[in-house]
Short mmCIF file of C-alpha atoms in Angstrom, two decimals:
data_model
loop_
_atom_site.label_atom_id
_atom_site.label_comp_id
_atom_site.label_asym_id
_atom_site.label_seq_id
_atom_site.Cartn_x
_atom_site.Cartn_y
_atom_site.Cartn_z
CA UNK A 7 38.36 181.40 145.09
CA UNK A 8 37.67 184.62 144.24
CA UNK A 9 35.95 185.27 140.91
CA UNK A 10 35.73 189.11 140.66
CA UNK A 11 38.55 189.42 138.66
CA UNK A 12 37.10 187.36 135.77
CA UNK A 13 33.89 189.45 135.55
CA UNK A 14 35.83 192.87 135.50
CA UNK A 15 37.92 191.79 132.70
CA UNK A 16 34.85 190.25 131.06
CA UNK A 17 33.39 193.63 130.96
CA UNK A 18 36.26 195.82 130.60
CA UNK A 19 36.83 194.46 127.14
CA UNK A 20 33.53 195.71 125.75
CA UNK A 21 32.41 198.57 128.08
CA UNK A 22 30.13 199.86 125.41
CA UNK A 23 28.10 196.89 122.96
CA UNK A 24 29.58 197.77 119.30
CA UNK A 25 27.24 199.32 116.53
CA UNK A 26 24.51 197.65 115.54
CA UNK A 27 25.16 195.02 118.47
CA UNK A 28 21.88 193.98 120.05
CA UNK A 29 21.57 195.62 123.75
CA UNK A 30 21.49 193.30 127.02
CA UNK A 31 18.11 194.45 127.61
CA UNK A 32 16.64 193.59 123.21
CA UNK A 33 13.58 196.20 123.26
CA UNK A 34 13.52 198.57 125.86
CA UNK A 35 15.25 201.06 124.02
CA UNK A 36 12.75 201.66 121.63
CA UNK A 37 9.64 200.84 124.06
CA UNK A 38 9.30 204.35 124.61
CA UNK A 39 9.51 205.92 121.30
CA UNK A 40 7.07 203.31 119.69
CA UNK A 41 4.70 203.78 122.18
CA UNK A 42 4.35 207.65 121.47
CA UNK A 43 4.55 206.82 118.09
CA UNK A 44 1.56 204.47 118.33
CA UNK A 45 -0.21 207.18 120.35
CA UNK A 46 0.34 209.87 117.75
CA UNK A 47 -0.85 207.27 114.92
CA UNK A 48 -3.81 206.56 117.06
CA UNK A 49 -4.62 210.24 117.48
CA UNK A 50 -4.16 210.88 114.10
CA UNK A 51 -6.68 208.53 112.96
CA UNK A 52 -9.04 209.42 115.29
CA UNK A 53 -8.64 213.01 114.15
CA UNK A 54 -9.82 212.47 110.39
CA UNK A 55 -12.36 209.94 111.60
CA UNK A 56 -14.19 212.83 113.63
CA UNK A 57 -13.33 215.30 110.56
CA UNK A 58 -15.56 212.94 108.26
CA UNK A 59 -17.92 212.60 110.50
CA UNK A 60 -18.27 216.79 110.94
CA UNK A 61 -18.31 216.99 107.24
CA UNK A 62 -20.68 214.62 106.39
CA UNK A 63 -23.43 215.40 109.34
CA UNK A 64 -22.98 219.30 108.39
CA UNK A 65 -23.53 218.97 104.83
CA UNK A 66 -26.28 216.41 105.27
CA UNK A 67 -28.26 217.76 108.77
CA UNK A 68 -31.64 218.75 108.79
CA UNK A 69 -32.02 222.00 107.77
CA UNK A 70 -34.06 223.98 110.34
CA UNK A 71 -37.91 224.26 110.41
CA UNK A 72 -38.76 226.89 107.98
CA UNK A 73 -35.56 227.92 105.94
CA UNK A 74 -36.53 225.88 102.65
CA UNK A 75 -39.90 226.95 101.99
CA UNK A 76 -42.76 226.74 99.61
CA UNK A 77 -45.82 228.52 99.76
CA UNK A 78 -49.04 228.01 98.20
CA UNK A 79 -50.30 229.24 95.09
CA UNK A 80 -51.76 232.63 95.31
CA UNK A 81 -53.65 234.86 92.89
CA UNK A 82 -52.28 238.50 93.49
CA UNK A 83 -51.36 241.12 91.86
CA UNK A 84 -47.80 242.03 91.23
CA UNK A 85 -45.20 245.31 90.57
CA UNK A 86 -41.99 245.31 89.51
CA UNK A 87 -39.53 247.66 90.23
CA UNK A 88 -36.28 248.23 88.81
CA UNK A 89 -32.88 249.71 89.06
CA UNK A 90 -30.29 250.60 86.59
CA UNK A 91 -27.16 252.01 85.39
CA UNK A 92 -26.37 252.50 81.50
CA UNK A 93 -24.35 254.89 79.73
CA UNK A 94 -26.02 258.21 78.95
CA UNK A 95 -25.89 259.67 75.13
CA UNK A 96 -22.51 261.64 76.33
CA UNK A 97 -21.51 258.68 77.70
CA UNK A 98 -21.84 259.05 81.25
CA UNK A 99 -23.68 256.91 83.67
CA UNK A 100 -26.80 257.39 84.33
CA UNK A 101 -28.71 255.68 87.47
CA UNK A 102 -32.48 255.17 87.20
CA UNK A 103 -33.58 254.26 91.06
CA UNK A 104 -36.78 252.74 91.66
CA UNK A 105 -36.38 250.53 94.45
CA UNK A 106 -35.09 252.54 97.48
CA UNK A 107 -37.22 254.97 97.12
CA UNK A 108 -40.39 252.59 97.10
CA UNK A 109 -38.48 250.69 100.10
CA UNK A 110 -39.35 254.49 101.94
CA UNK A 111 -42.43 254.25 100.96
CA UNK A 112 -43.36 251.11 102.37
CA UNK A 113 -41.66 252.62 105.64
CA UNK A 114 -43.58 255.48 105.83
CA UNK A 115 -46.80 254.08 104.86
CA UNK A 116 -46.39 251.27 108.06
CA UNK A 117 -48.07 251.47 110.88
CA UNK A 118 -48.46 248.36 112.70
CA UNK A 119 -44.96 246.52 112.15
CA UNK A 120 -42.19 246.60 109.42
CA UNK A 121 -39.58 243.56 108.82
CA UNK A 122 -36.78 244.15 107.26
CA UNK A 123 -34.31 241.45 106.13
CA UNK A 124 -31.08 242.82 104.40
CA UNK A 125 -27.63 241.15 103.56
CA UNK A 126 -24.87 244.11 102.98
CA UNK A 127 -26.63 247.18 104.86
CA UNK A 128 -23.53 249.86 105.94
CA UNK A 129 -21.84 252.68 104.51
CA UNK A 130 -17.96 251.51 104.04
CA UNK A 131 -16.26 251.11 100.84
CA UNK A 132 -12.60 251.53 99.60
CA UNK A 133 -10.92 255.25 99.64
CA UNK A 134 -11.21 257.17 96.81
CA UNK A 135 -14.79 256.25 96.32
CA UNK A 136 -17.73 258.02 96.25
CA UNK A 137 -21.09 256.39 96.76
CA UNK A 138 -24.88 257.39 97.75
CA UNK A 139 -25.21 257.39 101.27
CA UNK A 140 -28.35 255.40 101.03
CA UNK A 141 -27.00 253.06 103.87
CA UNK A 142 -27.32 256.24 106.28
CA UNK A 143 -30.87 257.96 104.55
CA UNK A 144 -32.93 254.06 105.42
CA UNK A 145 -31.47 254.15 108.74
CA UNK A 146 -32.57 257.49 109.76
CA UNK A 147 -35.79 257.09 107.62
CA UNK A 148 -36.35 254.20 109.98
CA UNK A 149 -35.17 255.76 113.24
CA UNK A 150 -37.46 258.59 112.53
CA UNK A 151 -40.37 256.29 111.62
CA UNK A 152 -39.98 254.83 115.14
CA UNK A 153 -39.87 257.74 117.20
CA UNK A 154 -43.20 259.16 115.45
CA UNK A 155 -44.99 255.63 116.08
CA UNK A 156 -43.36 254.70 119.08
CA UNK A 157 -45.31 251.41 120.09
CA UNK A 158 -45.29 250.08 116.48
CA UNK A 159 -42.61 247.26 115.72
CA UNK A 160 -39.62 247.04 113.45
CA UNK A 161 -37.63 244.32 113.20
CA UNK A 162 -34.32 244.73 111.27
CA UNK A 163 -32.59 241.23 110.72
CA UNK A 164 -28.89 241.04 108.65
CA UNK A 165 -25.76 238.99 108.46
CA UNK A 166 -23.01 239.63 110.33
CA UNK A 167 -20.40 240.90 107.61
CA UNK A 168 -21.71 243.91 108.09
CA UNK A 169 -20.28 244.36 111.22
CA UNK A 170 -16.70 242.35 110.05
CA UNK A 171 -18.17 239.27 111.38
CA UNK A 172 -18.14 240.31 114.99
CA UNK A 173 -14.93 242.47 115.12
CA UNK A 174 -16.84 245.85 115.23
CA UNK A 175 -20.14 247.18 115.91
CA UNK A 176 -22.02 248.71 113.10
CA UNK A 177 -23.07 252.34 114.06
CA UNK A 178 -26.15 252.44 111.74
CA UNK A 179 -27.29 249.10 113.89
CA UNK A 180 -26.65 250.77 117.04
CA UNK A 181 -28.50 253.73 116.13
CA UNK A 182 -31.30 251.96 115.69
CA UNK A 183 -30.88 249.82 118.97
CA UNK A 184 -30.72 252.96 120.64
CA UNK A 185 -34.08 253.91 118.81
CA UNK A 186 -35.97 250.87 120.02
CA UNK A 187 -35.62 249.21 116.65
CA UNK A 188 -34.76 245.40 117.44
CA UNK A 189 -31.52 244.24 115.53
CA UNK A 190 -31.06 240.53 114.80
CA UNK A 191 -27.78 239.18 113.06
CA UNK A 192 -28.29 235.75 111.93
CA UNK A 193 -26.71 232.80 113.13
CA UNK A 194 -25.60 230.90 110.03
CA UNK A 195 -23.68 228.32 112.11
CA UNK A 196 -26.64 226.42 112.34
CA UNK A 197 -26.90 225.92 108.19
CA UNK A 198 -25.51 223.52 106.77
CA UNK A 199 -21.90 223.53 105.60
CA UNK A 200 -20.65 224.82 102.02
CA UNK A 201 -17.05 224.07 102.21
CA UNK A 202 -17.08 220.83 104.30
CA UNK A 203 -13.43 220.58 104.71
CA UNK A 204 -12.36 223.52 105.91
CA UNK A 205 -15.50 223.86 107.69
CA UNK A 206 -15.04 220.73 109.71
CA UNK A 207 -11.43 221.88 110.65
CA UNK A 208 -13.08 225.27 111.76
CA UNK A 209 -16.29 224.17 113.79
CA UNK A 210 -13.46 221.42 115.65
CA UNK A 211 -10.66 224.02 116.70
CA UNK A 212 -11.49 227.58 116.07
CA UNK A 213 -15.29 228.86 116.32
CA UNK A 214 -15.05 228.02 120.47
CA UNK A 215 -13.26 231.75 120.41
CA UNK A 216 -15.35 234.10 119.15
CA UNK A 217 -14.87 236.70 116.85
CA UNK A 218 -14.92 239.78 118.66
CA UNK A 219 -11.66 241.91 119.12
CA UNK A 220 -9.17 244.54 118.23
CA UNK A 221 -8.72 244.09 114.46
CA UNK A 222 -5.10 243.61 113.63
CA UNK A 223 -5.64 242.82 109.83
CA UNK A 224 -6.94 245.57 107.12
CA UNK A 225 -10.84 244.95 106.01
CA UNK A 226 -10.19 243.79 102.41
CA UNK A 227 -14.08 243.96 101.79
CA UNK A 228 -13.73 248.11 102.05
CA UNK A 229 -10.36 249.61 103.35
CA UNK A 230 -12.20 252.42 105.33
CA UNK A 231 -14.21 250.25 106.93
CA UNK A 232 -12.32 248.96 110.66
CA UNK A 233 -9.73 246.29 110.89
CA UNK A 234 -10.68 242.63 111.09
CA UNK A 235 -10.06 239.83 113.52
CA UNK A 236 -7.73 236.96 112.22
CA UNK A 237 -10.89 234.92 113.74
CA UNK A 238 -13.70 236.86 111.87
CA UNK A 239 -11.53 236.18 108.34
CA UNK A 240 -11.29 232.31 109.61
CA UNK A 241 -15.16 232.98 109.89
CA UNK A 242 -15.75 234.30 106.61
CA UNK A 243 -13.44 231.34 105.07
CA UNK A 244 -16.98 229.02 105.71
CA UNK A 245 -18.69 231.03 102.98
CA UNK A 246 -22.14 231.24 104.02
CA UNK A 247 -24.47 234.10 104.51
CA UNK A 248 -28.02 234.97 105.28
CA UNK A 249 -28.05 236.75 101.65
CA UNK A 250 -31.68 237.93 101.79
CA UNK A 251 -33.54 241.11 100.90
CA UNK A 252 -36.49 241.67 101.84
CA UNK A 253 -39.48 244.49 103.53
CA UNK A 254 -42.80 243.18 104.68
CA UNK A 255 -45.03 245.65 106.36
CA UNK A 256 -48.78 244.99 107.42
CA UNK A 257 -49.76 246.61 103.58
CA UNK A 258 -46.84 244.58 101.58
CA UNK A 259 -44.16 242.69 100.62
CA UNK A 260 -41.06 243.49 98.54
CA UNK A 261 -38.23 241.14 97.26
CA UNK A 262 -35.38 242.52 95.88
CA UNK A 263 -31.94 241.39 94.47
CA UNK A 264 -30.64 244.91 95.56
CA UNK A 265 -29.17 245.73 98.77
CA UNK A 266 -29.21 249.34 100.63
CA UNK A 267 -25.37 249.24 101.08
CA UNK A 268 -23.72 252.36 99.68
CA UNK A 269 -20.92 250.68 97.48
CA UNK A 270 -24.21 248.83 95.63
CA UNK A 271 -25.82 251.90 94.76
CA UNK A 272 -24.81 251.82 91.71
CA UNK A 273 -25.54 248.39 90.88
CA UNK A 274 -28.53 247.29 88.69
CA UNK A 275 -31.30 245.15 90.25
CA UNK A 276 -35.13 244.12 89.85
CA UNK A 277 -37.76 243.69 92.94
CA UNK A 278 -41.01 242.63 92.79
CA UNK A 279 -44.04 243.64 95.12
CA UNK A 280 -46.88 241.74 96.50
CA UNK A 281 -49.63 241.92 99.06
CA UNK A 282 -52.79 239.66 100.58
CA UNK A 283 -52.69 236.67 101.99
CA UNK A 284 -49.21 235.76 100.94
CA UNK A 285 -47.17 237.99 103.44
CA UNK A 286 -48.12 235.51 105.88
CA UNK A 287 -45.78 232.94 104.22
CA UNK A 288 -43.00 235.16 104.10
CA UNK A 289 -43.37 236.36 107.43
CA UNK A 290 -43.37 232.53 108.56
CA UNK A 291 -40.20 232.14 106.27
CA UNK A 292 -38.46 235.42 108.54
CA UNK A 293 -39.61 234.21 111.28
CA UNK A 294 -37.38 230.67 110.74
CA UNK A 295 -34.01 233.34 109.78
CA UNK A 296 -34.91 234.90 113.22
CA UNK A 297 -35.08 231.38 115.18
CA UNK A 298 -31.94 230.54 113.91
CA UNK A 299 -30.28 233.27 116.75
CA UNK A 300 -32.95 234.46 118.83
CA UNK A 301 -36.17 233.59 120.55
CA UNK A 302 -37.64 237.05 119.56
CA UNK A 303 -41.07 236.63 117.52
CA UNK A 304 -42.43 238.33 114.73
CA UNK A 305 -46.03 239.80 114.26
CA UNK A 306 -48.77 237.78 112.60
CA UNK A 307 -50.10 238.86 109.53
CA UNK A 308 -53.59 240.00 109.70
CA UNK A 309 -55.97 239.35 106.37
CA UNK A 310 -57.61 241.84 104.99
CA UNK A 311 -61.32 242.06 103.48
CA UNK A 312 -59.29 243.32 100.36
CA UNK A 313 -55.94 243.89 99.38
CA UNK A 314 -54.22 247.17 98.91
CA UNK A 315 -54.12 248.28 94.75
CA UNK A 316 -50.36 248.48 94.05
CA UNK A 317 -48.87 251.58 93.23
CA UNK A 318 -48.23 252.49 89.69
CA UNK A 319 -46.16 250.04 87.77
CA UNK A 320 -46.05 247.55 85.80
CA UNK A 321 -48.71 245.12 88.09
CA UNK A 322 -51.43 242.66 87.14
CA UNK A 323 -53.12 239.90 88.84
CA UNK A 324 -51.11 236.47 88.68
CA UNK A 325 -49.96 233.15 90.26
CA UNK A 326 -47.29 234.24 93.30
CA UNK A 327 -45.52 231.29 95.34
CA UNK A 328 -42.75 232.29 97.86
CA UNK A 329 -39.71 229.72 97.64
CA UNK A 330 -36.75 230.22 99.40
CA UNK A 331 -33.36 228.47 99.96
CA UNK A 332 -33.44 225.05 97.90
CA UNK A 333 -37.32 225.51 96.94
CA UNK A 334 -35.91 227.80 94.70
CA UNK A 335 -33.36 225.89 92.92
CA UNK A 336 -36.13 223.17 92.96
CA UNK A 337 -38.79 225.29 90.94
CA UNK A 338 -35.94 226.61 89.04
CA UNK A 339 -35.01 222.92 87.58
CA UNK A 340 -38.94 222.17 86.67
CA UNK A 341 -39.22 225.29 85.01
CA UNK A 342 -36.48 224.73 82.85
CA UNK A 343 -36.90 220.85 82.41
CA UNK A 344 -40.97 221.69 81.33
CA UNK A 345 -39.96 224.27 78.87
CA UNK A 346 -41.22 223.40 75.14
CA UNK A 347 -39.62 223.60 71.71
CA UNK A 348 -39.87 227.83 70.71
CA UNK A 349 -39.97 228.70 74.66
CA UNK A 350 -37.72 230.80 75.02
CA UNK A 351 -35.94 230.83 78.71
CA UNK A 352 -34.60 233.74 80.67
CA UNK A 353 -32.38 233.02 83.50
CA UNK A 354 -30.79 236.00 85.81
CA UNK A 355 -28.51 235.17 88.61
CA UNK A 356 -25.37 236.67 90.34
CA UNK A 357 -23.91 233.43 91.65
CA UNK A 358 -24.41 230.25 90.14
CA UNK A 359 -21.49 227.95 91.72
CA UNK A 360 -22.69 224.02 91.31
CA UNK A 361 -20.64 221.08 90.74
CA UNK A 362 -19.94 220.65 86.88
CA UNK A 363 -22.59 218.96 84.96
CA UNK A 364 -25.44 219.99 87.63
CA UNK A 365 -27.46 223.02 87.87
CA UNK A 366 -29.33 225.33 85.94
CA UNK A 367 -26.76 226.25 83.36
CA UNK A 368 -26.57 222.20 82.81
CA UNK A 369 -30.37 221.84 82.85
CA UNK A 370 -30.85 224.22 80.06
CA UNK A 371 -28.32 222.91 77.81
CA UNK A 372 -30.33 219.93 78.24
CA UNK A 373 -33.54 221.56 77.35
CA UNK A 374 -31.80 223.21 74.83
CA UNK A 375 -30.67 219.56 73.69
CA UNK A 376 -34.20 218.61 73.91
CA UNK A 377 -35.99 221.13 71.88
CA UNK A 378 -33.43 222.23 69.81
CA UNK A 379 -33.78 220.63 66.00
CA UNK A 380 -30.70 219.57 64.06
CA UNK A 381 -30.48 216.68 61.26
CA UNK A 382 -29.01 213.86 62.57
CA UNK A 383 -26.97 213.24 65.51
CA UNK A 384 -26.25 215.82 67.85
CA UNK A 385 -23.68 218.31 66.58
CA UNK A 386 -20.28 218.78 68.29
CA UNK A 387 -20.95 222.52 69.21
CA UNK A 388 -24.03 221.45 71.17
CA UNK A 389 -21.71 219.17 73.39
CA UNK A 390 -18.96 221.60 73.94
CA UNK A 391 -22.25 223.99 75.14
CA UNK A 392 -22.06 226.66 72.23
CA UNK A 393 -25.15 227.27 70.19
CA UNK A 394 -27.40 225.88 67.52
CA UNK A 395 -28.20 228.41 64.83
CA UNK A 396 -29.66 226.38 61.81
CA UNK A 397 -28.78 229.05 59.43
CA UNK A 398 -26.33 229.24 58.17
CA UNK A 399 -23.67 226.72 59.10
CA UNK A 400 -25.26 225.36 62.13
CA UNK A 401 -22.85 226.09 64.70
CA UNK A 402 -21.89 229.97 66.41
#
């Protein structure tokens, strides 16, 4: 008998399985999509896994040898050197300068080497502004200084937003390339992380490119400055700098808060100025920025039978330690937390970003707590962080 004819009309009457009817073959349908679906799951996972992982080692790594320092105590003597803008009595600025000008000195009274560490060093700001072109006087200052003493060193070490984080050469560092002067940009990579999660997603997909470029985006930092690299602002997203200022020569050593960048000219700042024995601690702290990028090495400081006087100023002989980094923040939290009742604390700083309840500001409200008296418990206005006055109503 022939059967055919059965299995046609079997299948003729359903040539497609209705909706929601379960295939012949249950499964294989979907085999495929769950599979990728798995895979992409999978991935996924992995993904933040390894993201953790970057944020946690990069915010907890060792930091390298010689970036968080803390010298011993020294007995030197000490000058202090000021800048600053106020209005005049017809009410225009006025700008005493104190500090570049003793930053030539120290150049011009070198001989054997000069190290100069400086965070914003170039001449660009915004159109329409004016500024002293002190960027351009230190670098020719400097240039000069080398061609007169041409086998002495200088070492000129800076961060690289100077140069739009690798989208455009700086021509006051190539001038002094050119002069013999050795430039060194430091390599913050190798610091640890201050915003871990958009560092992580940076350090995993985007810093294998570089920074260097045409500039296609305008340089919001100054507008006459050259155009950026989408990379170099992705680079400048990590927020970290080498944010130093500092000149050591064989005679001295000067710290500053100010920077010899044209658009802070006009900015008001304090450095203080040291010699002896202690130069060779901040040397060995410059010499752990410079390792950070380069194998290049620093001079030695040599001791003298006596120190140098300091120039005129306000100097006397006292205790000097060199922190740096977290050292600083360390000494800054005893100092506060050993304060007395009628102490009376001065705190200066530019940035002071710390998660709330932690920090100086925190600390001294403690102190302030502490030291401060008030009849019974502790008034509201103290825990809201206004201030104690005793007279007359207690809180202001």
């Amino acid at each position: 008998m022939d059967f055919r004819h059965l299995f046609r009309s079997r299948t003729s009457d359903h040539p497609h399985p209705p909706d929601g009817d379960t295939p012949l073959m249950p499964g294989k349908a979907h085999t495929k999509g769950s599979r990728t679906r798995k895979y992409i799951f999978t991935g996924l996972v992995l993904l933040i896994l390894w993201l953790i992982g970057v944020m946690i080692y990069q915010t907890h790594k060792p930091l390298p040898k010689g970036i968080s320092y803390e010298s011993p105590l020294y007995q030197s003597e000490v000058a202090m050197w000021v800048d600053l803008t106020y209005p005049g009595p017809d009410g225009q600025p006025v700008h005493d300068r104190e500090i570049g000008p003793r930053i030539g000195q120290i150049i011009d009274e070198s001989r054997k080497f000069l190290v100069i560490d400086m965070f914003l060093f170039n001449g660009y700001a915004h159109k329409g502004q004016t500024f002293p072109k002190v960027t351009e006087e230190l670098t020719d200052r400097l240039v000069k200084h080398k061609q007169k003493y041409p086998d002495m060193d200088i070492f000129f070490i800076s961060d690289e937003v100077n140069t739009g984080y690798g989208s455009y050469p700086l021509p006051e560092f190539e001038a002094m390339k050119a002069a013999g002067i050795q430039v060194i940009i430091t390599d913050v990579n190798r610091l640890r992380d201050s915003t871990p999660i958009y560092s992580a997603v940076w350090r995993t997909f985007f810093q294998w490119f570089g920074q260097s470029g045409k500039g296609t985006l305008p340089n919001l930092m100054a507008n006459e400055a050259p155009d950026i690299t989408v990379r170099s602002y992705l680079k400048l997203l990590n927020v970290k700098a080498n944010h130093r200022k500092v000149v050591i020569s064989e005679n001295t050593a000067l710290v500053t808060s100010a920077n010899i960048h044209d658009a802070s000219a006009f900015h008001s700042n304090i450095a203080f100025e040291t010699s002896g024995d202690i130069i060779g601690d901040i040397l060995a702290t410059e010499q752990a920025a410079v390792n950070l990028s380069s194998d290049i090495k620093l001079p030695a400081y040599e001791p003298k039978a006596a120190a140098p006087k300091q120039p005129s100023g306000q100097a006397g002989s006292v205790d000097v330690r060199y922190l740096t980094e977290g050292k600083i923040y360390k000494y800054v939290l005893e100092s506060i937390e050993q304060s007395q009742s009628g102490d009376t604390l001065w705190y200066g700083d530019v940035l002071s970003g710390r998660r709330q309840g932690d920090g100086p500001a925190s600390e001294s409200l403690g102190a302030r707590r502490r030291h401060t008296p008030y009849p019974g418990s502790e008034p509201e206005c103290i825990r809201q962080g206004k201030n104690w006055d005793p007279q007359p109503s207690g809180c202001r």
